[in-house]
Amino acid sequence: MPRRVRAAAVLLVLSGAPALAETFRVDDVPPGDSLGIREAPDADSPAVGRAPANALLRGAGCTNDTPSGRTWCRVKYGAVVGWARRRYLAPAD
């Protein structure tokens, strides 16, 4: 699937299917730091944005099928869409 089509599909899911999306809160980042949102589910992937502690992010699924074996979640924060480590995401109640 071409990259633009895949990105459009993810945006559609994140913006138009609230029943399928989960809301996360950025948690457990050091004081004064923020959570990096990456282009791909890998710490070596370029950052596409950052979210401060306690920010709310929309999630569209998580996977541990990653180069590191760690769990990453597809998230949207404002206009930024990318991947964030699950370790720093808490369910928003």
mmCIF file of N, CA and C in Angstrom:
data_model
loop_
_atom_site.group_PDB
_atom_site.id
_atom_site.type_symbol
_atom_site.label_atom_id
_atom_site.label_comp_id
_atom_site.label_asym_id
_atom_site.label_seq_id
_atom_site.Cartn_x
_atom_site.Cartn_y
_atom_site.Cartn_z
ATOM 1 N N MET A 1 0.864 -1.180 0.000
ATOM 2 C CA MET A 1 0.000 0.000 0.000
ATOM 3 C C MET A 1 0.903 1.233 0.000
ATOM 4 N N PRO A 2 0.676 2.186 -0.908
ATOM 5 C CA PRO A 2 1.493 3.395 -0.930
ATOM 6 C C PRO A 2 1.419 4.142 0.396
ATOM 7 N N ARG A 3 2.525 4.803 0.751
ATOM 8 C CA ARG A 3 2.630 5.480 2.036
ATOM 9 C C ARG A 3 1.516 6.501 2.259
ATOM 10 N N ARG A 4 1.177 7.289 1.240
ATOM 11 C CA ARG A 4 0.120 8.302 1.401
ATOM 12 C C ARG A 4 -1.235 7.660 1.644
ATOM 13 N N VAL A 5 -1.501 6.550 0.979
ATOM 14 C CA VAL A 5 -2.775 5.853 1.180
ATOM 15 C C VAL A 5 -2.833 5.285 2.589
ATOM 16 N N ARG A 6 -1.720 4.684 3.036
ATOM 17 C CA ARG A 6 -1.664 4.122 4.392
ATOM 18 C C ARG A 6 -1.867 5.228 5.421
ATOM 19 N N ALA A 7 -1.199 6.374 5.246
ATOM 20 C CA ALA A 7 -1.343 7.492 6.184
ATOM 21 C C ALA A 7 -2.778 8.010 6.195
ATOM 22 N N ALA A 8 -3.389 8.106 5.021
ATOM 23 C CA ALA A 8 -4.780 8.566 4.955
ATOM 24 C C ALA A 8 -5.710 7.589 5.654
ATOM 25 N N ALA A 9 -5.453 6.309 5.511
ATOM 26 C CA ALA A 9 -6.285 5.294 6.166
ATOM 27 C C ALA A 9 -6.171 5.398 7.679
ATOM 28 N N VAL A 10 -4.960 5.610 8.170
ATOM 29 C CA VAL A 10 -4.769 5.755 9.614
ATOM 30 C C VAL A 10 -5.478 7.001 10.117
ATOM 31 N N LEU A 11 -5.342 8.113 9.393
ATOM 32 C CA LEU A 11 -6.041 9.331 9.805
ATOM 33 C C LEU A 11 -7.551 9.135 9.827
ATOM 34 N N LEU A 12 -8.058 8.415 8.861
ATOM 35 C CA LEU A 12 -9.493 8.147 8.812
ATOM 36 C C LEU A 12 -9.919 7.345 10.028
ATOM 37 N N VAL A 13 -9.163 6.330 10.364
ATOM 38 C CA VAL A 13 -9.491 5.511 11.540
ATOM 39 C C VAL A 13 -9.416 6.348 12.802
ATOM 40 N N LEU A 14 -8.350 7.142 12.936
ATOM 41 C CA LEU A 14 -8.181 7.929 14.155
ATOM 42 C C LEU A 14 -9.242 9.004 14.304
ATOM 43 N N SER A 15 -9.680 9.592 13.212
ATOM 44 C CA SER A 15 -10.629 10.695 13.319
ATOM 45 C C SER A 15 -12.085 10.272 13.198
ATOM 46 N N GLY A 16 -12.337 9.131 12.575
ATOM 47 C CA GLY A 16 -13.722 8.799 12.298
ATOM 48 C C GLY A 16 -14.270 7.567 12.971
ATOM 49 N N ALA A 17 -13.498 6.915 13.808
ATOM 50 C CA ALA A 17 -13.991 5.686 14.413
ATOM 51 C C ALA A 17 -13.727 5.680 15.913
ATOM 52 N N PRO A 18 -14.400 6.541 16.662
ATOM 53 C CA PRO A 18 -14.129 6.624 18.082
ATOM 54 C C PRO A 18 -14.347 5.325 18.830
ATOM 55 N N ALA A 19 -15.229 4.467 18.353
ATOM 56 C CA ALA A 19 -15.469 3.208 19.042
ATOM 57 C C ALA A 19 -14.251 2.293 18.948
ATOM 58 N N LEU A 20 -13.427 2.452 17.910
ATOM 59 C CA LEU A 20 -12.252 1.617 17.737
ATOM 60 C C LEU A 20 -11.006 2.229 18.364
ATOM 61 N N ALA A 21 -11.029 3.509 18.634
ATOM 62 C CA ALA A 21 -9.867 4.202 19.167
ATOM 63 C C ALA A 21 -9.890 4.178 20.690
ATOM 64 N N GLU A 22 -8.711 4.273 21.255
ATOM 65 C CA GLU A 22 -8.539 4.329 22.696
ATOM 66 C C GLU A 22 -7.879 5.659 23.017
ATOM 67 N N THR A 23 -8.163 6.216 24.176
ATOM 68 C CA THR A 23 -7.517 7.453 24.589
ATOM 69 C C THR A 23 -6.470 7.129 25.639
ATOM 70 N N PHE A 24 -5.253 7.647 25.408
ATOM 71 C CA PHE A 24 -4.148 7.467 26.338
ATOM 72 C C PHE A 24 -3.761 8.809 26.933
ATOM 73 N N ARG A 25 -3.124 8.748 28.103
ATOM 74 C CA ARG A 25 -2.524 9.909 28.747
ATOM 75 C C ARG A 25 -1.024 9.645 28.825
ATOM 76 N N VAL A 26 -0.202 10.623 28.454
ATOM 77 C CA VAL A 26 1.252 10.467 28.551
ATOM 78 C C VAL A 26 1.611 10.375 30.029
ATOM 79 N N ASP A 27 2.336 9.320 30.385
ATOM 80 C CA ASP A 27 2.612 9.011 31.778
ATOM 81 C C ASP A 27 4.080 8.605 31.942
ATOM 82 N N ASP A 28 4.632 8.889 33.101
ATOM 83 C CA ASP A 28 5.946 8.390 33.507
ATOM 84 C C ASP A 28 7.103 8.934 32.667
ATOM 85 N N VAL A 29 6.944 10.146 32.112
ATOM 86 C CA VAL A 29 8.084 10.791 31.466
ATOM 87 C C VAL A 29 8.771 11.664 32.524
ATOM 88 N N PRO A 30 10.086 11.791 32.465
ATOM 89 C CA PRO A 30 10.797 12.595 33.470
ATOM 90 C C PRO A 30 10.298 14.046 33.486
ATOM 91 N N PRO A 31 10.357 14.704 34.637
ATOM 92 C CA PRO A 31 9.928 16.104 34.733
ATOM 93 C C PRO A 31 10.645 16.968 33.694
ATOM 94 N N GLY A 32 9.883 17.809 33.020
ATOM 95 C CA GLY A 32 10.433 18.694 32.010
ATOM 96 C C GLY A 32 10.682 18.037 30.664
ATOM 97 N N ASP A 33 10.423 16.739 30.559
ATOM 98 C CA ASP A 33 10.636 16.024 29.303
ATOM 99 C C ASP A 33 9.286 15.808 28.624
ATOM 100 N N SER A 34 9.308 15.251 27.420
ATOM 101 C CA SER A 34 8.082 14.942 26.701
ATOM 102 C C SER A 34 8.265 13.619 25.964
ATOM 103 N N LEU A 35 7.161 13.065 25.525
ATOM 104 C CA LEU A 35 7.164 11.771 24.831
ATOM 105 C C LEU A 35 7.378 11.970 23.341
ATOM 106 N N GLY A 36 8.385 11.297 22.792
ATOM 107 C CA GLY A 36 8.623 11.364 21.358
ATOM 108 C C GLY A 36 7.625 10.509 20.596
ATOM 109 N N ILE A 37 7.087 11.067 19.544
ATOM 110 C CA ILE A 37 6.199 10.336 18.635
ATOM 111 C C ILE A 37 7.004 10.099 17.374
ATOM 112 N N ARG A 38 7.120 8.829 16.983
ATOM 113 C CA ARG A 38 8.025 8.434 15.908
ATOM 114 C C ARG A 38 7.279 8.072 14.629
ATOM 115 N N GLU A 39 7.995 8.141 13.527
ATOM 116 C CA GLU A 39 7.447 7.810 12.213
ATOM 117 C C GLU A 39 7.113 6.319 12.107
ATOM 118 N N ALA A 40 7.906 5.486 12.751
ATOM 119 C CA ALA A 40 7.717 4.031 12.743
ATOM 120 C C ALA A 40 7.888 3.528 14.173
ATOM 121 N N PRO A 41 7.426 2.313 14.479
ATOM 122 C CA PRO A 41 7.520 1.788 15.846
ATOM 123 C C PRO A 41 8.931 1.309 16.191
ATOM 124 N N ASP A 42 9.854 2.261 16.268
ATOM 125 C CA ASP A 42 11.261 1.957 16.518
ATOM 126 C C ASP A 42 11.927 3.213 17.075
ATOM 127 N N ALA A 43 12.704 3.078 18.136
ATOM 128 C CA ALA A 43 13.368 4.224 18.758
ATOM 129 C C ALA A 43 14.340 4.915 17.812
ATOM 130 N N ASP A 44 14.839 4.219 16.804
ATOM 131 C CA ASP A 44 15.759 4.823 15.838
ATOM 132 C C ASP A 44 15.035 5.534 14.691
ATOM 133 N N SER A 45 13.720 5.437 14.666
ATOM 134 C CA SER A 45 12.931 6.090 13.618
ATOM 135 C C SER A 45 12.866 7.596 13.882
ATOM 136 N N PRO A 46 12.807 8.412 12.834
ATOM 137 C CA PRO A 46 12.729 9.868 13.043
ATOM 138 C C PRO A 46 11.493 10.274 13.847
ATOM 139 N N ALA A 47 11.687 11.268 14.702
ATOM 140 C CA ALA A 47 10.566 11.820 15.468
ATOM 141 C C ALA A 47 9.717 12.698 14.557
ATOM 142 N N VAL A 48 8.390 12.581 14.698
ATOM 143 C CA VAL A 48 7.471 13.424 13.938
ATOM 144 C C VAL A 48 6.790 14.441 14.845
ATOM 145 N N GLY A 49 6.986 14.282 16.162
ATOM 146 C CA GLY A 49 6.408 15.214 17.119
ATOM 147 C C GLY A 49 6.700 14.792 18.539
ATOM 148 N N ARG A 50 6.210 15.598 19.479
ATOM 149 C CA ARG A 50 6.387 15.313 20.904
ATOM 150 C C ARG A 50 5.085 15.640 21.624
ATOM 151 N N ALA A 51 4.840 14.950 22.742
ATOM 152 C CA ALA A 51 3.662 15.214 23.564
ATOM 153 C C ALA A 51 4.116 15.367 25.014
ATOM 154 N N PRO A 52 3.670 16.418 25.691
ATOM 155 C CA PRO A 52 4.095 16.642 27.081
ATOM 156 C C PRO A 52 3.425 15.665 28.050
ATOM 157 N N ALA A 53 3.974 15.584 29.253
ATOM 158 C CA ALA A 53 3.379 14.761 30.308
ATOM 159 C C ALA A 53 1.914 15.127 30.482
ATOM 160 N N ASN A 54 1.085 14.135 30.690
ATOM 161 C CA ASN A 54 -0.360 14.251 30.913
ATOM 162 C C ASN A 54 -1.161 14.626 29.675
ATOM 163 N N ALA A 55 -0.519 14.777 28.523
ATOM 164 C CA ALA A 55 -1.265 15.063 27.292
ATOM 165 C C ALA A 55 -2.140 13.867 26.934
ATOM 166 N N LEU A 56 -3.264 14.126 26.282
ATOM 167 C CA LEU A 56 -4.156 13.062 25.822
ATOM 168 C C LEU A 56 -3.878 12.768 24.356
ATOM 169 N N LEU A 57 -3.754 11.476 24.038
ATOM 170 C CA LEU A 57 -3.495 11.024 22.680
ATOM 171 C C LEU A 57 -4.559 10.017 22.289
ATOM 172 N N ARG A 58 -4.962 10.023 21.034
ATOM 173 C CA ARG A 58 -5.876 9.004 20.516
ATOM 174 C C ARG A 58 -5.027 7.847 20.041
ATOM 175 N N GLY A 59 -5.420 6.647 20.394
ATOM 176 C CA GLY A 59 -4.684 5.462 19.985
ATOM 177 C C GLY A 59 -5.478 4.648 18.985
ATOM 178 N N ALA A 60 -4.751 3.963 18.102
ATOM 179 C CA ALA A 60 -5.401 3.120 17.086
ATOM 180 C C ALA A 60 -4.694 1.777 17.010
ATOM 181 N N GLY A 61 -4.454 1.196 18.157
ATOM 182 C CA GLY A 61 -3.864 -0.131 18.189
ATOM 183 C C GLY A 61 -2.396 -0.127 18.569
ATOM 184 N N CYS A 62 -1.981 -1.219 19.164
ATOM 185 C CA CYS A 62 -0.611 -1.393 19.618
ATOM 186 C C CYS A 62 -0.051 -2.698 19.051
ATOM 187 N N THR A 63 1.274 -2.761 18.972
ATOM 188 C CA THR A 63 1.926 -3.969 18.477
ATOM 189 C C THR A 63 3.267 -4.158 19.165
ATOM 190 N N ASN A 64 3.654 -5.409 19.330
ATOM 191 C CA ASN A 64 5.011 -5.694 19.792
ATOM 192 C C ASN A 64 5.798 -6.377 18.672
ATOM 193 N N ASP A 65 5.227 -6.372 17.460
ATOM 194 C CA ASP A 65 5.910 -6.873 16.277
ATOM 195 C C ASP A 65 6.798 -5.744 15.753
ATOM 196 N N THR A 66 7.853 -5.449 16.515
ATOM 197 C CA THR A 66 8.736 -4.319 16.255
ATOM 198 C C THR A 66 10.184 -4.800 16.268
ATOM 199 N N PRO A 67 11.114 -4.011 15.732
ATOM 200 C CA PRO A 67 12.517 -4.436 15.739
ATOM 201 C C PRO A 67 13.045 -4.762 17.139
ATOM 202 N N SER A 68 12.604 -4.022 18.144
ATOM 203 C CA SER A 68 13.089 -4.241 19.515
ATOM 204 C C SER A 68 12.273 -5.277 20.284
ATOM 205 N N GLY A 69 11.077 -5.613 19.762
ATOM 206 C CA GLY A 69 10.180 -6.504 20.500
ATOM 207 C C GLY A 69 9.378 -5.765 21.563
ATOM 208 N N ARG A 70 9.601 -4.462 21.709
ATOM 209 C CA ARG A 70 8.850 -3.668 22.677
ATOM 210 C C ARG A 70 7.516 -3.256 22.066
ATOM 211 N N THR A 71 6.563 -2.951 22.928
ATOM 212 C CA THR A 71 5.227 -2.583 22.459
ATOM 213 C C THR A 71 5.155 -1.097 22.139
ATOM 214 N N TRP A 72 4.654 -0.804 20.935
ATOM 215 C CA TRP A 72 4.445 0.555 20.455
ATOM 216 C C TRP A 72 2.982 0.696 20.050
ATOM 217 N N CYS A 73 2.445 1.909 20.198
ATOM 218 C CA CYS A 73 1.053 2.175 19.829
ATOM 219 C C CYS A 73 1.001 3.277 18.776
ATOM 220 N N ARG A 74 0.075 3.111 17.837
ATOM 221 C CA ARG A 74 -0.176 4.133 16.817
ATOM 222 C C ARG A 74 -1.012 5.206 17.500
ATOM 223 N N VAL A 75 -0.558 6.464 17.463
ATOM 224 C CA VAL A 75 -1.233 7.534 18.187
ATOM 225 C C VAL A 75 -1.401 8.773 17.321
ATOM 226 N N LYS A 76 -2.324 9.615 17.764
ATOM 227 C CA LYS A 76 -2.544 10.931 17.153
ATOM 228 C C LYS A 76 -2.565 11.953 18.277
ATOM 229 N N TYR A 77 -1.756 13.003 18.113
ATOM 230 C CA TYR A 77 -1.718 14.100 19.074
ATOM 231 C C TYR A 77 -1.799 15.388 18.265
ATOM 232 N N GLY A 78 -2.934 16.052 18.312
ATOM 233 C CA GLY A 78 -3.152 17.204 17.449
ATOM 234 C C GLY A 78 -3.105 16.743 16.000
ATOM 235 N N ALA A 79 -2.256 17.363 15.210
ATOM 236 C CA ALA A 79 -2.113 16.976 13.803
ATOM 237 C C ALA A 79 -1.033 15.906 13.603
ATOM 238 N N VAL A 80 -0.337 15.536 14.681
ATOM 239 C CA VAL A 80 0.768 14.581 14.592
ATOM 240 C C VAL A 80 0.241 13.155 14.701
ATOM 241 N N VAL A 81 0.623 12.320 13.729
ATOM 242 C CA VAL A 81 0.262 10.901 13.751
ATOM 243 C C VAL A 81 1.552 10.100 13.667
ATOM 244 N N GLY A 82 1.720 9.162 14.578
ATOM 245 C CA GLY A 82 2.925 8.349 14.579
ATOM 246 C C GLY A 82 2.834 7.252 15.618
ATOM 247 N N TRP A 83 3.990 6.838 16.120
ATOM 248 C CA TRP A 83 4.096 5.720 17.061
ATOM 249 C C TRP A 83 4.731 6.178 18.367
ATOM 250 N N ALA A 84 4.213 5.678 19.495
ATOM 251 C CA ALA A 84 4.760 5.995 20.816
ATOM 252 C C ALA A 84 4.906 4.695 21.610
ATOM 253 N N ARG A 85 5.931 4.634 22.454
ATOM 254 C CA ARG A 85 6.120 3.463 23.308
ATOM 255 C C ARG A 85 4.956 3.314 24.275
ATOM 256 N N ARG A 86 4.424 2.128 24.359
ATOM 257 C CA ARG A 86 3.290 1.823 25.245
ATOM 258 C C ARG A 86 3.654 2.065 26.707
ATOM 259 N N ARG A 87 4.922 1.894 27.053
ATOM 260 C CA ARG A 87 5.389 2.066 28.426
ATOM 261 C C ARG A 87 5.036 3.451 28.974
ATOM 262 N N TYR A 88 4.943 4.442 28.109
ATOM 263 C CA TYR A 88 4.672 5.816 28.535
ATOM 264 C C TYR A 88 3.225 6.245 28.315
ATOM 265 N N LEU A 89 2.357 5.291 28.055
ATOM 266 C CA LEU A 89 0.948 5.596 27.808
ATOM 267 C C LEU A 89 0.080 4.901 28.855
ATOM 268 N N ALA A 90 -0.736 5.680 29.541
ATOM 269 C CA ALA A 90 -1.671 5.126 30.517
ATOM 270 C C ALA A 90 -3.085 5.317 29.966
ATOM 271 N N PRO A 91 -3.989 4.378 30.256
ATOM 272 C CA PRO A 91 -5.371 4.580 29.809
ATOM 273 C C PRO A 91 -5.930 5.867 30.428
ATOM 274 N N ALA A 92 -6.584 6.669 29.631
ATOM 275 C CA ALA A 92 -7.218 7.897 30.138
ATOM 276 C C ALA A 92 -8.629 7.541 30.559
ATOM 277 N N ASP A 93 -8.950 7.779 31.804
ATOM 278 C CA ASP A 93 -10.274 7.417 32.314
ATOM 279 C C ASP A 93 -11.241 8.546 32.208
#
